[in-house]
Amino acid sequence: MKLVLLICSLVALILGSSFFEVSMAGSGFCNSKCAVRCSKAGVKDRCLKYCGICCEKCHCVPSGTFGHKDECPCYRDMKNSKGKGKCP
């Protein structure tokens, strides 16, 4: 019985650590993609904030520093409360 409990605990620990790595990889993806996207922005902190929000929801960021929003329709179609594009 103790062996079964030990094995179950080890399996849970391994699965939990792999989930943590995947969640950290997602934020790393957004951080690196948004850093490129906002590299030429006039107000970088605002650009990075909204790019990060859009990336987390859409799981993609268009390439380059401007335009190319057709690469990511979710990113392109997200609107703010005034009906304008939310994502940089």
N, CA and C atoms as an extended XYZ file, in Angstrom:
264
Properties=species:S:1:pos:R:3:atomname:S:1:resname:S:1:resid:I:1 pbc="F F F"
N         0.827       -1.195        0.000 N   MET     1
C         0.000        0.000        0.000 CA  MET     1
C         0.869        1.256        0.000 C   MET     1
N         1.954        1.227        0.789 N   LYS     2
C         2.838        2.379        0.837 CA  LYS     2
C         3.516        2.610       -0.512 C   LYS     2
N         3.831        1.526       -1.210 N   LEU     3
C         4.477        1.629       -2.516 CA  LEU     3
C         3.532        2.281       -3.532 C   LEU     3
N         2.265        1.906       -3.497 N   VAL     4
C         1.269        2.494       -4.398 CA  VAL     4
C         1.123        3.993       -4.116 C   VAL     4
N         1.076        4.358       -2.864 N   LEU     5
C         0.963        5.764       -2.484 CA  LEU     5
C         2.192        6.555       -2.931 C   LEU     5
N         3.353        5.965       -2.787 N   LEU     6
C         4.591        6.609       -3.216 CA  LEU     6
C         4.609        6.804       -4.728 C   LEU     6
N         4.201        5.803       -5.468 N   ILE     7
C         4.170        5.902       -6.937 CA  ILE     7
C         3.169        6.963       -7.379 C   ILE     7
N         1.996        6.984       -6.765 N   CYS     8
C         0.985        8.002       -7.117 CA  CYS     8
C         1.493        9.403       -6.811 C   CYS     8
N         2.190        9.560       -5.708 N   SER     9
C         2.742       10.869       -5.354 CA  SER     9
C         3.791       11.314       -6.356 C   SER     9
N         4.654       10.401       -6.768 N   LEU    10
C         5.683       10.732       -7.763 CA  LEU    10
C         5.066       11.100       -9.107 C   LEU    10
N         4.054       10.368       -9.522 N   VAL    11
C         3.372       10.671      -10.785 CA  VAL    11
C         2.715       12.050      -10.717 C   VAL    11
N         2.075       12.352       -9.611 N   ALA    12
C         1.437       13.668       -9.449 CA  ALA    12
C         2.476       14.783       -9.469 C   ALA    12
N         3.609       14.545       -8.842 N   LEU    13
C         4.682       15.535       -8.828 CA  LEU    13
C         5.227       15.779      -10.228 C   LEU    13
N         5.434       14.724      -10.978 N   ILE    14
C         5.951       14.855      -12.348 CA  ILE    14
C         4.948       15.581      -13.236 C   ILE    14
N         3.678       15.209      -13.158 N   LEU    15
C         2.659       15.876      -13.971 CA  LEU    15
C         2.511       17.343      -13.589 C   LEU    15
N         2.574       17.642      -12.326 N   GLY    16
C         2.475       19.030      -11.868 CA  GLY    16
C         3.627       19.878      -12.356 C   GLY    16
N         4.838       19.335      -12.332 N   SER    17
C         5.997       20.113      -12.790 CA  SER    17
C         5.956       20.323      -14.292 C   SER    17
N         5.469       19.352      -15.053 N   SER    18
C         5.394       19.533      -16.504 CA  SER    18
C         4.336       20.579      -16.851 C   SER    18
N         3.238       20.632      -16.105 N   PHE    19
C         2.224       21.662      -16.333 CA  PHE    19
C         2.795       23.047      -16.056 C   PHE    19
N         3.586       23.173      -14.994 N   PHE    20
C         4.203       24.451      -14.652 CA  PHE    20
C         5.138       24.907      -15.763 C   PHE    20
N         5.918       23.995      -16.340 N   GLU    21
C         6.823       24.345      -17.434 CA  GLU    21
C         6.055       24.828      -18.656 C   GLU    21
N         4.939       24.180      -18.981 N   VAL    22
C         4.142       24.590      -20.139 CA  VAL    22
C         3.561       25.977      -19.922 C   VAL    22
N         3.058       26.264      -18.728 N   SER    23
C         2.474       27.583      -18.473 CA  SER    23
C         3.547       28.663      -18.514 C   SER    23
N         4.738       28.386      -18.047 N   MET    24
C         5.820       29.364      -18.097 CA  MET    24
C         6.287       29.566      -19.532 C   MET    24
N         6.261       28.504      -20.353 N   ALA    25
C         6.674       28.630      -21.741 CA  ALA    25
C         5.720       29.539      -22.487 C   ALA    25
N         4.420       29.476      -22.168 N   GLY    26
C         3.442       30.331      -22.836 CA  GLY    26
C         3.712       31.795      -22.578 C   GLY    26
N         4.014       32.164      -21.352 N   SER    27
C         4.282       33.563      -21.047 CA  SER    27
C         5.601       34.001      -21.668 C   SER    27
N         6.574       33.088      -21.753 N   GLY    28
C         7.841       33.396      -22.411 CA  GLY    28
C         7.636       33.650      -23.887 C   GLY    28
N         6.730       32.883      -24.490 N   PHE    29
C         6.404       33.084      -25.901 CA  PHE    29
C         5.846       34.478      -26.118 C   PHE    29
N         4.879       34.858      -25.302 N   CYS    30
C         4.263       36.180      -25.449 CA  CYS    30
C         5.265       37.297      -25.180 C   CYS    30
N         6.084       37.129      -24.149 N   ASN    31
C         7.069       38.160      -23.830 CA  ASN    31
C         8.031       38.380      -24.982 C   ASN    31
N         8.523       37.314      -25.580 N   SER    32
C         9.504       37.469      -26.663 CA  SER    32
C         8.847       38.015      -27.926 C   SER    32
N         7.664       37.530      -28.263 N   LYS    33
C         6.976       38.021      -29.461 CA  LYS    33
C         6.577       39.490      -29.312 C   LYS    33
N         6.099       39.871      -28.126 N   CYS    34
C         5.690       41.259      -27.895 CA  CYS    34
C         6.901       42.190      -27.835 C   CYS    34
N         8.031       41.689      -27.379 N   ALA    35
C         9.244       42.514      -27.370 CA  ALA    35
C         9.627       42.900      -28.791 C   ALA    35
N         9.495       41.959      -29.722 N   VAL    36
C         9.781       42.254      -31.129 CA  VAL    36
C         8.717       43.195      -31.683 C   VAL    36
N         7.461       42.884      -31.410 N   ARG    37
C         6.346       43.680      -31.941 CA  ARG    37
C         6.427       45.133      -31.470 C   ARG    37
N         6.838       45.358      -30.239 N   CYS    38
C         6.845       46.697      -29.646 CA  CYS    38
C         8.221       47.365      -29.668 C   CYS    38
N         9.182       46.783      -30.363 N   SER    39
C        10.551       47.310      -30.327 CA  SER    39
C        10.669       48.734      -30.868 C   SER    39
N         9.782       49.134      -31.777 N   LYS    40
C         9.847       50.487      -32.335 CA  LYS    40
C         8.695       51.382      -31.871 C   LYS    40
N         7.949       50.931      -30.886 N   ALA    41
C         6.788       51.691      -30.404 CA  ALA    41
C         7.233       52.941      -29.659 C   ALA    41
N         6.448       54.002      -29.777 N   GLY    42
C         6.743       55.240      -29.065 CA  GLY    42
C         6.528       55.109      -27.566 C   GLY    42
N         5.496       54.390      -27.173 N   VAL    43
C         5.195       54.170      -25.756 CA  VAL    43
C         5.282       52.658      -25.518 C   VAL    43
N         6.498       52.178      -25.235 N   LYS    44
C         6.747       50.739      -25.164 CA  LYS    44
C         5.982       50.044      -24.052 C   LYS    44
N         5.882       50.653      -22.882 N   ASP    45
C         5.204       49.964      -21.781 CA  ASP    45
C         3.736       49.717      -22.094 C   ASP    45
N         3.076       50.664      -22.727 N   ARG    46
C         1.673       50.484      -23.109 CA  ARG    46
C         1.543       49.429      -24.206 C   ARG    46
N         2.442       49.497      -25.173 N   CYS    47
C         2.440       48.507      -26.260 CA  CYS    47
C         2.626       47.101      -25.701 C   CYS    47
N         3.602       46.922      -24.814 N   LEU    48
C         3.860       45.608      -24.235 CA  LEU    48
C         2.676       45.113      -23.415 C   LEU    48
N         2.014       46.009      -22.710 N   LYS    49
C         0.855       45.631      -21.892 CA  LYS    49
C        -0.268       45.078      -22.771 C   LYS    49
N        -0.655       45.842      -23.790 N   TYR    50
C        -1.775       45.416      -24.632 CA  TYR    50
C        -1.404       44.249      -25.536 C   TYR    50
N        -0.174       44.215      -25.996 N   CYS    51
C         0.279       43.072      -26.789 CA  CYS    51
C         0.224       41.805      -25.937 C   CYS    51
N         0.654       41.894      -24.693 N   GLY    52
C         0.616       40.737      -23.797 CA  GLY    52
C        -0.797       40.247      -23.546 C   GLY    52
N        -1.731       41.182      -23.350 N   ILE    53
C        -3.139       40.813      -23.146 CA  ILE    53
C        -3.671       40.088      -24.369 C   ILE    53
N        -3.395       40.648      -25.545 N   CYS    54
C        -3.886       40.052      -26.792 CA  CYS    54
C        -3.238       38.701      -27.051 C   CYS    54
N        -1.951       38.584      -26.788 N   CYS    55
C        -1.242       37.327      -27.003 CA  CYS    55
C        -1.771       36.228      -26.094 C   CYS    55
N        -2.015       36.552      -24.833 N   GLU    56
C        -2.532       35.555      -23.902 CA  GLU    56
C        -3.898       35.040      -24.346 C   GLU    56
N        -4.738       35.918      -24.888 N   LYS    57
C        -6.076       35.502      -25.318 CA  LYS    57
C        -6.050       34.792      -26.662 C   LYS    57
N        -5.196       35.261      -27.586 N   CYS    58
C        -5.202       34.742      -28.956 CA  CYS    58
C        -4.139       33.682      -29.218 C   CYS    58
N        -3.139       33.607      -28.374 N   HIS    59
C        -2.028       32.659      -28.527 CA  HIS    59
C        -1.239       32.889      -29.812 C   HIS    59
N        -1.196       34.129      -30.267 N   CYS    60
C        -0.374       34.473      -31.414 CA  CYS    60
C        -0.139       35.981      -31.438 C   CYS    60
N         0.935       36.380      -32.124 N   VAL    61
C         1.278       37.780      -32.319 CA  VAL    61
C         1.764       37.904      -33.758 C   VAL    61
N         1.269       38.870      -34.523 N   PRO    62
C         1.730       39.024      -35.904 CA  PRO    62
C         3.229       39.325      -35.952 C   PRO    62
N         3.862       38.923      -37.032 N   SER    63
C         5.295       39.159      -37.182 CA  SER    63
C         5.571       40.628      -37.473 C   SER    63
N         6.786       41.046      -37.223 N   GLY    64
C         7.194       42.415      -37.510 CA  GLY    64
C         6.773       43.391      -36.429 C   GLY    64
N         7.056       44.662      -36.690 N   THR    65
C         6.761       45.702      -35.712 CA  THR    65
C         5.461       46.442      -36.011 C   THR    65
N         4.896       46.237      -37.189 N   PHE    66
C         3.660       46.922      -37.563 CA  PHE    66
C         2.967       46.130      -38.665 C   PHE    66
N         1.640       46.186      -38.687 N   GLY    67
C         0.892       45.515      -39.741 CA  GLY    67
C         0.887       44.005      -39.581 C   GLY    67
N         0.704       43.298      -40.686 N   HIS    68
C         0.683       41.827      -40.755 CA  HIS    68
C        -0.377       41.213      -39.849 C   HIS    68
N        -1.418       41.957      -39.499 N   LYS    69
C        -2.420       41.437      -38.560 CA  LYS    69
C        -3.277       40.333      -39.169 C   LYS    69
N        -3.224       40.153      -40.492 N   ASP    70
C        -3.969       39.052      -41.101 CA  ASP    70
C        -3.399       37.694      -40.702 C   ASP    70
N        -2.171       37.678      -40.190 N   GLU    71
C        -1.568       36.433      -39.722 CA  GLU    71
C        -2.281       35.900      -38.480 C   GLU    71
N        -2.968       36.770      -37.768 N   CYS    72
C        -3.621       36.379      -36.521 CA  CYS    72
C        -4.985       37.077      -36.431 C   CYS    72
N        -6.031       36.461      -36.986 N   PRO    73
C        -7.357       37.102      -37.004 CA  PRO    73
C        -7.892       37.478      -35.622 C   PRO    73
N        -7.666       36.659      -34.617 N   CYS    74
C        -8.131       36.974      -33.259 CA  CYS    74
C        -7.485       38.270      -32.781 C   CYS    74
N        -6.196       38.391      -32.977 N   TYR    75
C        -5.421       39.580      -32.585 CA  TYR    75
C        -5.936       40.804      -33.343 C   TYR    75
N        -6.196       40.620      -34.631 N   ARG    76
C        -6.679       41.702      -35.490 CA  ARG    76
C        -8.081       42.173      -35.084 C   ARG    76
N        -8.954       41.247      -34.731 N   ASP    77
C       -10.362       41.567      -34.503 CA  ASP    77
C       -10.699       41.984      -33.078 C   ASP    77
N        -9.750       41.912      -32.154 N   MET    78
C       -10.029       42.302      -30.769 CA  MET    78
C       -10.212       43.819      -30.696 C   MET    78
N       -11.292       44.267      -30.068 N   LYS    79
C       -11.613       45.701      -29.998 CA  LYS    79
C       -11.627       46.183      -28.563 C   LYS    79
N       -11.363       47.479      -28.376 N   ASN    80
C       -11.473       48.083      -27.056 CA  ASN    80
C       -12.907       48.555      -26.840 C   ASN    80
N       -13.182       49.219      -25.747 N   SER    81
C       -14.554       49.649      -25.419 CA  SER    81
C       -15.082       50.698      -26.395 C   SER    81
N       -14.186       51.370      -27.124 N   LYS    82
C       -14.616       52.375      -28.098 CA  LYS    82
C       -14.744       51.802      -29.499 C   LYS    82
N       -14.546       50.497      -29.659 N   GLY    83
C       -14.707       49.866      -30.945 CA  GLY    83
C       -13.473       49.949      -31.843 C   GLY    83
N       -12.370       50.427      -31.312 N   LYS    84
C       -11.139       50.499      -32.096 CA  LYS    84
C       -10.265       49.289      -31.778 C   LYS    84
N        -9.278       49.035      -32.633 N   GLY    85
C        -8.384       47.900      -32.437 CA  GLY    85
C        -7.657       47.982      -31.101 C   GLY    85
N        -7.674       46.893      -30.358 N   LYS    86
C        -7.049       46.885      -29.039 CA  LYS    86
C        -5.577       46.508      -29.113 C   LYS    86
N        -5.232       45.674      -30.080 N   CYS    87
C        -3.888       45.100      -30.120 CA  CYS    87
C        -2.968       45.917      -31.013 C   CYS    87
N        -1.740       46.149      -30.519 N   PRO    88
C        -0.782       46.957      -31.308 CA  PRO    88
C        -0.226       46.203      -32.504 C   PRO    88
